[in-house]
Amino acid sequence: MTDSIATSQTILVVGGGISGMTAALEAAECGKQVMLIERNATLGGRTSLLYRYFPKMCHPTCGLEINLRRLKGNRNVRVMTMTQVVSVIGSRGDYTVTLKVAPRYVNDHCTGCGDCAKAVEAEIDNPYEYGLAKTKAAYLPHAMAYPQRYVIDASIINTPDGEKALAACKVGAVDLAMQEETIVVKVGTVVWATGWKPYDAAKIQPYGYDRYANVITSLEFERLADPKGPTGGKLLRPSDGREAKNIAFIQCAGSRDENHLRHCSRICCMASLKQTQYVREAYGDAGKSTVYYIDLRTIDRLEDFYVKVQKDTTVSFVKSKVAKIVEDKDANPVLHGVDTEGYHRYATAHDLVVLAVGMEPEANGIKLPDDMLLDSSGFIEGSRDEGMFGAGAATSPLDVNRSVQSATAAALRAIKVVYKTATVEG
Amino acid sequence: MAKKNYAFYPGCSSQKGASGSNFATSIGVMCDKLEIQLNEIPDWNCCGASIGYGEGGELPRLALNARNLALSAQHLPGQDMVSGCPACWLATRETAERLNEHSDLMAETNVALKEAGLTFKGGVKARHIVEVLIEDVGFAGMKAPVVKPLQGMKIAGYVGCQTNRPFGIAGESFENPLYLDKMIETVGAEAVSSFDQKVTCCGGALAFSEPEKSQKQIRDIVESAYDHGAEMIVTPCQLCQANVEIYQAEINKKHGTKLAMPVVYYSQLMSVAYGGTLKQAGLDGHLIQPNRLQEIAGK
Amino acid sequence: MSNQNQQAVARYQNNFLKEVEDRVEDGDWVKMCMQCGVCAGSCPLGDAWEHTPQKIFMMIRAGKREEVLKSDAMWMCTSCYNCIVRCPRKLPITHIMHGLANYAHRMNLAPQRQPTRVIAKIFWDNLVKTGRVNELKFSLAMYFKDGFSQGIKNAMAMQSAGLGLMKAKRLNPFEIFGGHKCKDSSGIKKMIAKAREIEDRKKGYTPL
Amino acid sequence: MADNKFAAYICSGCGIGDKLDVGTLEKIAKKEGKIQDVKTHPFLCSAEGVQLINDDIEKEGVTHVCIAACSRRAKTEAFHFPTAVMSRANLREGVLWVIAEGEAHDEVRQEMADDYVRMACAELKKMKLPDGNPNHGGNKRILVVGGGMSGMTSALEAAEAGYEVVIVEKQAQLGGWGAKLWKRVPFKAPYADPQNTGVAELVSLVSSHPRITVYLGSHLAETAGAPGRFNIKIAQESGAVSEEAVGAIVQATGFTSYDIAKLPELGGGKANVTDQAGLEALAQSANGAAIKRADGKEIKSVVFLQCAGQRDETGAHLPYCSGHCCATSIKQAMYFKDNNPDINTVVMYQDLRVPGMGEDFYRSAQNKGVTFTKGRATGVESTGATCTVNFRDLILDEDTSVSADLVVLATGQVPSAGVDLEAWNPVVMAADNGSEDAKQKKAEMQKISILNLNYRQGPDMPQFKYGFADSHFICFPYETRRTGIYAAGPVRRPMDMLQATEDATGAALKAIQAVENASLGRAAHPRSGDLSFPTARLEGCTQCKRCTVECPFGAIDEDERRFPKFNEERCRRCGTCMGACPVRVISFENYSVDTVGAQIKSVDMPDEFSEKPRILILACENDAYPALDMAGLSRTVYSAFVRIIPVRCLGSVNTIWITDALNAGYDGVMMMGCKKGDDYQCHFVKGSELAHYRMSKIGDTLSQLGLEPERVVTHEVAITDNARVAQYINDYVAQINEIGMSPMKGFV
């Protein structure tokens, strides 16, 4: 079916993370028609899986709440979750986009009461915990999920568990027969806010992420620190559940490395500095953080935060790219390398190692139209016909603040396209 | 099935009566069973090895290896040039690649080659026998001829450096390659997968000049093999084999240790598993006797 | 300072980096190092290094010619290639270390009795004679590198291994009378001589 | 307008019907809530349920709708009735999901639900449908202050989107800082070489654009009005003053580079020691040929010192990093290398900061032979012929030195943001009290003003940190404390040219949004779309000025009779003025002293001996209320003795509510708001701060009533605190039980 709601005056925003929501809302609050699609079951994207933001140590969900309220109060934005772009044809001002909507097996009758989750027994890896925890196969992605509607995992369709969910729902929201849908829409412009994904840490072989339980990624560490996370906010070692008090942070894990990502991922230095404060939050003076770095890139007034952390007696810095990690008999990761400020060799054991993994464009995993212009790392520069734009971390490794700026700018670029189309059309 | 033909570059250590001669012996049965035909390159010369650089410099080393490549191209056209010695393979492949990339080096090298009445135009692919086994034969192919599975043997797969870096085996990691363990398992033995010295350098290149340093490396490797319950070390590298086997006695003398860990080649495992005799497997050529393997071979 | 060193210094106006770029194998990579230190931490003989590779690159940029070339650091390279595969800037560090060692040797600044330097020469001479390495002659030469009496000691020390290897037919005593050699050893000699001649001309060495 | 007709709809779905006596709720709504029409539906958010309500609105003329179902944050798509006034009783997240299971709790659970229905009805009675600002401005032109890269970009982007733009530039020509550059850092792959700045092209595009008017050699003599109706006076060099009407403002006034003369220790002021701007000048005059020194001598060696007078912890210089300088020095080193590879160029850094694709630019420079030395400069000497840089080599770990024909100091960006209001306001106060030299000082300060706003709260935008006019919010970089006025480029935050153009484009959008909102009388973020606005019964006003002083957005001026003058288009609807007003004359149609007061009073108050304390919770709707909701979502149990009222911001809490509650016999009052202080998370900047301040003063009231100070408490609550809020509640109930029930019960 072709969707009548969208027209050449419609702005399609792909990706419902903070950048996509921002681009959509900023355009909508200028009175434009926007279609916001998200691949996952909820809006919010990666930032909703972070515990705190640097440098204010505030919570991502705080801004998400405001954006969701803007969204609820604004009828110019049409939100579609579990939806992906299959193809884009046409040109600036007149694109025909084919969308694929995956079945949620729960319709909009859902009141979020949770009866289905109670009834279902099967568990799956929680996709919103980086697999660190399990969740029922009928689940609400997270407390701030939007739409606040449950999802039934495809794995229990045609199983007794599926039937249990169906039976448990008093409002007829469970629809096990739901099928994948294909929708074709006409839009004037497309904003790709497809965000980023963590670089596959297993590829950084010397660090043994695939071999050592106590080597984890910075994103997994966010989940450990989050009271809503798998450990209830305790910094527990995966190997033995013991509290990790002496934690190493390895910078440029995949970034600034021609064997992995050519670019600097910008956020990792601040992210690790932030995470050293999680350690302080957990243990006070009894915690210990060591940051292994090449250059600390805390630019502009973020420098204040670096200075603050430098004054923290529980945090020390080693100017060194760690050469390799080996595991000792107690499963402690032992870091080997040389502090290059004056040549000091070290072999230091830590309870836990956090790899500050780099940012890779999520779009690397998405089939973009051939017309898109990408840089050497796959970040979006724009489109040849200047009718499609990148926004946020899809355009460059950006922190939240800069992503929102970028998304706001992208909203105006999109508005320019529909304005021109409208004025040409008469 | 027709035999696959390869130009063969044995290297100095695999000559009759040389330190790697038992390797040379052991690949006989292996190649035979796997339908691999190795055609020795006539009048091949030394590759310059790991320490050739000190005196040899750049161009003379390139010339040495170019000569072998040229001979291979001339006498065994169309055949990949295969070596069993990592150092030989590395030096040859490096030369082949560098000459391809730098036309000036190619020209200068040919000026030198002319003195030996040869020319080289590139186009020869330098490979390691292990590559041939994995890529051309495959693990299933290696398993097929097994008649005497090495049941119950716990073996530490020691890859070492140069088979693994800088080129390594396609698709394998530099830090934790798995192919040698897989080969051990294809012949029915158990690989000590937790062996953490898998790719540690044995210091072979400095065995003579820096004995203490190199012997420390060897000690770590052998002791880790013991710690992880291995009864034997297997390696694809001649220098590693000789070095790790020969110096255990020396280390024992110096440090009062009781190291006696047999060190054999993967080819010896295969040759035994394929039904080769103790002699055919070159198992008569060890300072530290790999008894269990010898027993199986004897049966 | 030897005459050719004076020439070098004069020609490069104390810009050691340029000298290295021009005359050391893969020397033009030195400028690409970003001082992360991963090479330093990757070397199996790490603590034996007076200066780590990354530090040597910095010293080269800082023009510390004598300190670098007279150091025995790069002679500690075991050619394990850990540094190469880990370097985030893909510097061919092993080759650069080899190149520096060779250059220091050719400039005759390398430590005189640096064992690896001595052995490298013995090894090379050994292979140039016949085109192949004769392990027995090489080993003997090795034992006697520090003089006759030390040689006997070394030989005795390794006797068991030696006899073992002979028993194992992996060390052939008859190689002392000839042994393996290339048929065209004379061609090989000429080839190497020519190669060296070209290299010396290209890099402005005074022939050895 | 037709008569008000009130209707209440009670949902019995989601287990409400099972755990609560819906009949009782209906009775309460009818009898006590005085709602004419009360209906119960088993699944109110279903299509049929919503249809039922819509029919009543359209056919039965219902004007006021009370929904007794789930939280106001849930099912918002279903419960959306633009033409009706709506209140919601939170029976699901607020009662069912948080009150302990089991019969033992049936009674208190029901009482809680009863009260929430009472409160929702009472609130509804006091609410009016906001009809939007009647006298909103409709001007959609955009003023851009500053004609540099940022300003021109904002102007062009807005114009291309169909909006008219006025640019005011103080220099005699457009171009600003960018025009002083020889080349710029690349914006796109490959990040290999310096690029043409593109300033000239931009200047011609802007100058020739039909929708852009440019005033050169001009500054703003006055800015009056509000979004949608700004009136500006533009003073030209000629002395002529022209007036323009605009709807929103982008301030792109850029920066000046830190004065090199303040860095004598690094050779500042000595011969052949210059800053990055100085080098650009040399490069421009060389015009592609070899760059020569000021004394005409050719340059064989250059040293770039990064972080000169930046990242300074002594307090003498700039504490921050300007972000662009590493890439800029790399670019400038390339000026030399591209021209002659034999020139020695050394970049001396402590942390080389080239984030993102800058890494490729760094590689390119190394490839061109630029030398990078990790070192800390200790001093620079200059003989006039040559310079010597003494430094600590951090890698080689030694003190050493390098000589150079030219030394370039990478100094930082100093924002041109105008008057610092923190310093301004005390001076104004003194001046108002007649101090002559204060008047002098005020006049002096005013000279550097950029906007010359005639706002009660001062002539420029409030500055955030180090003089930058930035937002304090991470998620909302364009959040501004002067509605309709947006900073763009380095005046907002240190940044490079690429980011400045990105920033300028974003700021242009916000300006467009501001004029569109203003034209509809709608609030801007965070209450975007809100049509309510504050009105004051001036006859009751005592001219105490608290509202004008405390408004976080400078929305309230004083009229000639010194009464507060509300500028609705500047207003963000937080209600801080309402909270501030001691005589309670300020209110919104749908949010007022009465809408909340009525809820407080409507609660059924058990007597002293019931052992059922009542605790009032005033919860900020931005963070605290969602946290309470999520406590429900995670089925976190808390006491059934609390009654929760969401407020727009703690800043809007009027102390009368507290005294009313205490008088009515509540045993305690809890306030839950956002974090205050340096890293404040209050969406209305000062609300939380003000609430704490006001409550610190409530002690007297309490003692007058003979009540313990513990009867009023304030908490900082983050949105993630769902577990903690429950804890706060339960602990407080325990504490109240110890203090004992309020003696005030039964008096009212």
PDB file of C-alpha atoms in Angstrom, chain A residues 250-422:
ATOM      1  CA  ILE A 250      41.869   1.586  28.100  1.00  0.00           C
ATOM      2  CA  GLN A 251      41.450   4.476  25.679  1.00  0.00           C
ATOM      3  CA  CYS A 252      41.439   4.240  21.880  1.00  0.00           C
ATOM      4  CA  ALA A 253      40.132   0.669  21.982  1.00  0.00           C
ATOM      5  CA  GLY A 254      39.706   0.409  18.236  1.00  0.00           C
ATOM      6  CA  SER A 255      39.964   4.142  17.573  1.00  0.00           C
ATOM      7  CA  ARG A 256      42.944   5.983  16.066  1.00  0.00           C
ATOM      8  CA  ASP A 257      44.089   2.621  14.770  1.00  0.00           C
ATOM      9  CA  GLU A 258      44.557   1.705  11.129  1.00  0.00           C
ATOM     10  CA  ASN A 259      44.014  -1.936  12.008  1.00  0.00           C
ATOM     11  CA  HIS A 260      40.541  -0.970  13.241  1.00  0.00           C
ATOM     12  CA  LEU A 261      38.989   2.531  13.063  1.00  0.00           C
ATOM     13  CA  ARG A 262      41.049   5.263  11.411  1.00  0.00           C
ATOM     14  CA  HIS A 263      39.272   8.049  13.243  1.00  0.00           C
ATOM     15  CA  CYS A 264      39.278   9.305  16.803  1.00  0.00           C
ATOM     16  CA  SER A 265      35.892   8.607  18.353  1.00  0.00           C
ATOM     17  CA  ARG A 266      35.970  11.855  20.340  1.00  0.00           C
ATOM     18  CA  ILE A 267      33.695  10.810  23.196  1.00  0.00           C
ATOM     19  CA  CYS A 268      35.771   8.048  24.754  1.00  0.00           C
ATOM     20  CA  CYS A 269      38.143  10.201  26.791  1.00  0.00           C
ATOM     21  CA  MET A 270      35.289  12.025  28.490  1.00  0.00           C
ATOM     22  CA  ALA A 271      33.304   8.807  28.811  1.00  0.00           C
ATOM     23  CA  SER A 272      36.130   7.103  30.684  1.00  0.00           C
ATOM     24  CA  LEU A 273      36.740  10.140  32.890  1.00  0.00           C
ATOM     25  CA  LYS A 274      33.029  10.061  33.670  1.00  0.00           C
ATOM     26  CA  GLN A 275      33.207   6.363  34.455  1.00  0.00           C
ATOM     27  CA  THR A 276      36.078   6.858  36.905  1.00  0.00           C
ATOM     28  CA  GLN A 277      33.521   8.855  38.867  1.00  0.00           C
ATOM     29  CA  TYR A 278      31.172   5.848  38.863  1.00  0.00           C
ATOM     30  CA  VAL A 279      33.968   4.028  40.672  1.00  0.00           C
ATOM     31  CA  ARG A 280      34.234   6.870  43.176  1.00  0.00           C
ATOM     32  CA  GLU A 281      30.450   6.938  43.523  1.00  0.00           C
ATOM     33  CA  ALA A 282      30.542   3.220  44.365  1.00  0.00           C
ATOM     34  CA  TYR A 283      33.523   3.062  46.747  1.00  0.00           C
ATOM     35  CA  GLY A 284      34.588   6.584  47.693  1.00  0.00           C
ATOM     36  CA  ASP A 285      38.325   6.617  48.450  1.00  0.00           C
ATOM     37  CA  ALA A 286      38.462   2.812  48.417  1.00  0.00           C
ATOM     38  CA  GLY A 287      38.068   2.615  44.653  1.00  0.00           C
ATOM     39  CA  LYS A 288      40.906   2.889  42.167  1.00  0.00           C
ATOM     40  CA  SER A 289      40.763   3.916  38.512  1.00  0.00           C
ATOM     41  CA  THR A 290      43.652   3.945  36.058  1.00  0.00           C
ATOM     42  CA  VAL A 291      43.266   5.537  32.647  1.00  0.00           C
ATOM     43  CA  TYR A 292      45.659   4.350  29.919  1.00  0.00           C
ATOM     44  CA  TYR A 293      45.693   6.918  27.116  1.00  0.00           C
ATOM     45  CA  ILE A 294      47.589   8.337  24.122  1.00  0.00           C
ATOM     46  CA  ASP A 295      46.223  11.879  24.177  1.00  0.00           C
ATOM     47  CA  LEU A 296      43.406  13.067  26.431  1.00  0.00           C
ATOM     48  CA  ARG A 297      40.997  14.880  24.172  1.00  0.00           C
ATOM     49  CA  THR A 298      38.730  16.781  26.532  1.00  0.00           C
ATOM     50  CA  ILE A 299      38.210  19.801  24.360  1.00  0.00           C
ATOM     51  CA  ASP A 300      36.687  23.201  25.166  1.00  0.00           C
ATOM     52  CA  ARG A 301      35.167  23.550  28.633  1.00  0.00           C
ATOM     53  CA  LEU A 302      35.061  19.784  29.064  1.00  0.00           C
ATOM     54  CA  GLU A 303      38.645  20.435  30.194  1.00  0.00           C
ATOM     55  CA  ASP A 304      37.132  21.441  33.561  1.00  0.00           C
ATOM     56  CA  PHE A 305      35.996  17.875  34.068  1.00  0.00           C
ATOM     57  CA  TYR A 306      39.445  16.509  33.237  1.00  0.00           C
ATOM     58  CA  VAL A 307      41.006  18.883  35.758  1.00  0.00           C
ATOM     59  CA  LYS A 308      38.455  17.792  38.368  1.00  0.00           C
ATOM     60  CA  VAL A 309      39.226  14.103  37.775  1.00  0.00           C
ATOM     61  CA  GLN A 310      42.990  14.740  37.836  1.00  0.00           C
ATOM     62  CA  LYS A 311      42.511  16.077  41.353  1.00  0.00           C
ATOM     63  CA  ASP A 312      40.701  12.884  42.356  1.00  0.00           C
ATOM     64  CA  THR A 313      43.243  10.847  44.336  1.00  0.00           C
ATOM     65  CA  THR A 314      41.601   7.568  43.318  1.00  0.00           C
ATOM     66  CA  VAL A 315      42.300   8.197  39.631  1.00  0.00           C
ATOM     67  CA  SER A 316      45.697   7.888  37.969  1.00  0.00           C
ATOM     68  CA  PHE A 317      46.762   8.323  34.358  1.00  0.00           C
ATOM     69  CA  VAL A 318      49.303   6.383  32.295  1.00  0.00           C
ATOM     70  CA  LYS A 319      50.339   7.740  28.914  1.00  0.00           C
ATOM     71  CA  SER A 320      50.482   4.462  27.077  1.00  0.00           C
ATOM     72  CA  LYS A 321      48.631   2.365  24.566  1.00  0.00           C
ATOM     73  CA  VAL A 322      48.388  -0.940  26.393  1.00  0.00           C
ATOM     74  CA  ALA A 323      50.268  -3.590  24.393  1.00  0.00           C
ATOM     75  CA  LYS A 324      48.465  -6.655  25.594  1.00  0.00           C
ATOM     76  CA  ILE A 325      46.378  -8.159  28.359  1.00  0.00           C
ATOM     77  CA  VAL A 326      46.982 -11.559  29.927  1.00  0.00           C
ATOM     78  CA  GLU A 327      44.897 -13.192  32.627  1.00  0.00           C
ATOM     79  CA  ASP A 328      46.442 -14.302  35.908  1.00  0.00           C
ATOM     80  CA  LYS A 329      45.374 -17.314  37.960  1.00  0.00           C
ATOM     81  CA  ASP A 330      42.604 -15.355  39.715  1.00  0.00           C
ATOM     82  CA  ALA A 331      41.175 -14.158  36.399  1.00  0.00           C
ATOM     83  CA  ASN A 332      42.587 -10.691  36.983  1.00  0.00           C
ATOM     84  CA  PRO A 333      43.468  -9.014  33.720  1.00  0.00           C
ATOM     85  CA  VAL A 334      47.157  -8.035  33.768  1.00  0.00           C
ATOM     86  CA  LEU A 335      48.023  -5.090  31.541  1.00  0.00           C
ATOM     87  CA  HIS A 336      51.416  -4.987  29.854  1.00  0.00           C
ATOM     88  CA  GLY A 337      52.948  -1.927  28.307  1.00  0.00           C
ATOM     89  CA  VAL A 338      55.252   1.048  28.652  1.00  0.00           C
ATOM     90  CA  ASP A 339      54.458   4.471  30.063  1.00  0.00           C
ATOM     91  CA  THR A 340      56.018   6.547  27.297  1.00  0.00           C
ATOM     92  CA  GLU A 341      56.460   9.618  29.457  1.00  0.00           C
ATOM     93  CA  GLY A 342      60.005   8.724  30.370  1.00  0.00           C
ATOM     94  CA  TYR A 343      59.948   4.961  29.575  1.00  0.00           C
ATOM     95  CA  HIS A 344      58.485   3.059  32.511  1.00  0.00           C
ATOM     96  CA  ARG A 345      57.588  -0.564  31.896  1.00  0.00           C
ATOM     97  CA  TYR A 346      54.503  -1.907  33.672  1.00  0.00           C
ATOM     98  CA  ALA A 347      52.691  -5.197  34.183  1.00  0.00           C
ATOM     99  CA  THR A 348      49.698  -4.253  36.305  1.00  0.00           C
ATOM    100  CA  ALA A 349      46.848  -6.432  37.468  1.00  0.00           C
ATOM    101  CA  HIS A 350      43.351  -4.970  37.757  1.00  0.00           C
ATOM    102  CA  ASP A 351      40.021  -6.380  38.908  1.00  0.00           C
ATOM    103  CA  LEU A 352      38.302  -5.279  35.741  1.00  0.00           C
ATOM    104  CA  VAL A 353      39.272  -3.707  32.440  1.00  0.00           C
ATOM    105  CA  VAL A 354      36.936  -1.360  30.611  1.00  0.00           C
ATOM    106  CA  LEU A 355      37.694  -0.897  26.922  1.00  0.00           C
ATOM    107  CA  ALA A 356      36.711   2.578  25.742  1.00  0.00           C
ATOM    108  CA  VAL A 357      35.458   1.185  22.454  1.00  0.00           C
ATOM    109  CA  GLY A 358      35.276   3.428  19.427  1.00  0.00           C
ATOM    110  CA  MET A 359      32.220   4.664  17.548  1.00  0.00           C
ATOM    111  CA  GLU A 360      31.457   3.048  14.235  1.00  0.00           C
ATOM    112  CA  PRO A 361      28.632   4.423  12.091  1.00  0.00           C
ATOM    113  CA  GLU A 362      25.589   2.214  12.628  1.00  0.00           C
ATOM    114  CA  ALA A 363      24.926   2.963   8.965  1.00  0.00           C
ATOM    115  CA  ASN A 364      27.797   0.599   8.184  1.00  0.00           C
ATOM    116  CA  GLY A 365      25.244  -2.092   8.864  1.00  0.00           C
ATOM    117  CA  ILE A 366      22.453  -0.431   6.886  1.00  0.00           C
ATOM    118  CA  LYS A 367      21.990  -0.372   3.136  1.00  0.00           C
ATOM    119  CA  LEU A 368      22.056   3.351   2.334  1.00  0.00           C
ATOM    120  CA  PRO A 369      20.980   4.688  -1.062  1.00  0.00           C
ATOM    121  CA  ASP A 370      23.851   4.791  -3.558  1.00  0.00           C
ATOM    122  CA  ASP A 371      23.395   8.539  -3.721  1.00  0.00           C
ATOM    123  CA  MET A 372      24.774   9.031  -0.219  1.00  0.00           C
ATOM    124  CA  LEU A 373      28.237  10.494   0.288  1.00  0.00           C
ATOM    125  CA  LEU A 374      30.297   8.807   3.009  1.00  0.00           C
ATOM    126  CA  ASP A 375      33.744   9.567   4.400  1.00  0.00           C
ATOM    127  CA  SER A 376      36.575   7.055   4.776  1.00  0.00           C
ATOM    128  CA  SER A 377      35.046   5.678   7.984  1.00  0.00           C
ATOM    129  CA  GLY A 378      31.520   5.419   6.597  1.00  0.00           C
ATOM    130  CA  PHE A 379      30.115   8.534   8.282  1.00  0.00           C
ATOM    131  CA  ILE A 380      27.466  10.372   6.256  1.00  0.00           C
ATOM    132  CA  GLU A 381      28.499  13.621   4.550  1.00  0.00           C
ATOM    133  CA  GLY A 382      25.255  14.106   2.645  1.00  0.00           C
ATOM    134  CA  SER A 383      23.794  13.068  -0.686  1.00  0.00           C
ATOM    135  CA  ARG A 384      24.830  13.967  -4.223  1.00  0.00           C
ATOM    136  CA  ASP A 385      21.444  15.509  -4.960  1.00  0.00           C
ATOM    137  CA  GLU A 386      21.602  17.462  -1.670  1.00  0.00           C
ATOM    138  CA  GLY A 387      18.159  16.188  -0.742  1.00  0.00           C
ATOM    139  CA  MET A 388      19.196  13.842   2.048  1.00  0.00           C
ATOM    140  CA  PHE A 389      21.245  14.617   5.136  1.00  0.00           C
ATOM    141  CA  GLY A 390      22.966  12.939   8.029  1.00  0.00           C
ATOM    142  CA  ALA A 391      22.271  13.960  11.611  1.00  0.00           C
ATOM    143  CA  GLY A 392      24.140  13.322  14.838  1.00  0.00           C
ATOM    144  CA  ALA A 393      26.582  10.474  15.289  1.00  0.00           C
ATOM    145  CA  ALA A 394      25.741   9.147  11.824  1.00  0.00           C
ATOM    146  CA  THR A 395      27.715  12.096  10.427  1.00  0.00           C
ATOM    147  CA  SER A 396      30.761  11.988  12.690  1.00  0.00           C
ATOM    148  CA  PRO A 397      31.748  10.650  16.096  1.00  0.00           C
ATOM    149  CA  LEU A 398      29.912  13.207  18.225  1.00  0.00           C
ATOM    150  CA  ASP A 399      28.937  13.541  21.859  1.00  0.00           C
ATOM    151  CA  VAL A 400      25.283  14.101  22.766  1.00  0.00           C
ATOM    152  CA  ASN A 401      25.528  17.871  22.843  1.00  0.00           C
ATOM    153  CA  ARG A 402      27.066  18.059  19.387  1.00  0.00           C
ATOM    154  CA  SER A 403      24.735  15.392  18.045  1.00  0.00           C
ATOM    155  CA  VAL A 404      21.752  17.506  19.034  1.00  0.00           C
ATOM    156  CA  GLN A 405      23.310  20.558  17.369  1.00  0.00           C
ATOM    157  CA  SER A 406      23.931  18.523  14.260  1.00  0.00           C
ATOM    158  CA  ALA A 407      20.364  17.185  14.311  1.00  0.00           C
ATOM    159  CA  THR A 408      18.949  20.684  14.727  1.00  0.00           C
ATOM    160  CA  ALA A 409      20.994  21.849  11.760  1.00  0.00           C
ATOM    161  CA  ALA A 410      19.818  18.828   9.755  1.00  0.00           C
ATOM    162  CA  ALA A 411      16.215  19.782  10.527  1.00  0.00           C
ATOM    163  CA  LEU A 412      16.738  23.172   8.875  1.00  0.00           C
ATOM    164  CA  ARG A 413      18.445  21.608   5.860  1.00  0.00           C
ATOM    165  CA  ALA A 414      15.432  19.353   5.463  1.00  0.00           C
ATOM    166  CA  ILE A 415      13.053  22.282   5.846  1.00  0.00           C
ATOM    167  CA  LYS A 416      14.940  24.099   3.069  1.00  0.00           C
ATOM    168  CA  VAL A 417      14.270  21.182   0.742  1.00  0.00           C
ATOM    169  CA  VAL A 418      10.522  21.039   1.393  1.00  0.00           C
ATOM    170  CA  TYR A 419      10.323  24.850   1.221  1.00  0.00           C
ATOM    171  CA  LYS A 420      11.976  24.858  -2.198  1.00  0.00           C
ATOM    172  CA  THR A 421       9.745  22.014  -3.412  1.00  0.00           C
ATOM    173  CA  ALA A 422       6.667  23.858  -2.175  1.00  0.00           C
TER     174      ALA A 422
END
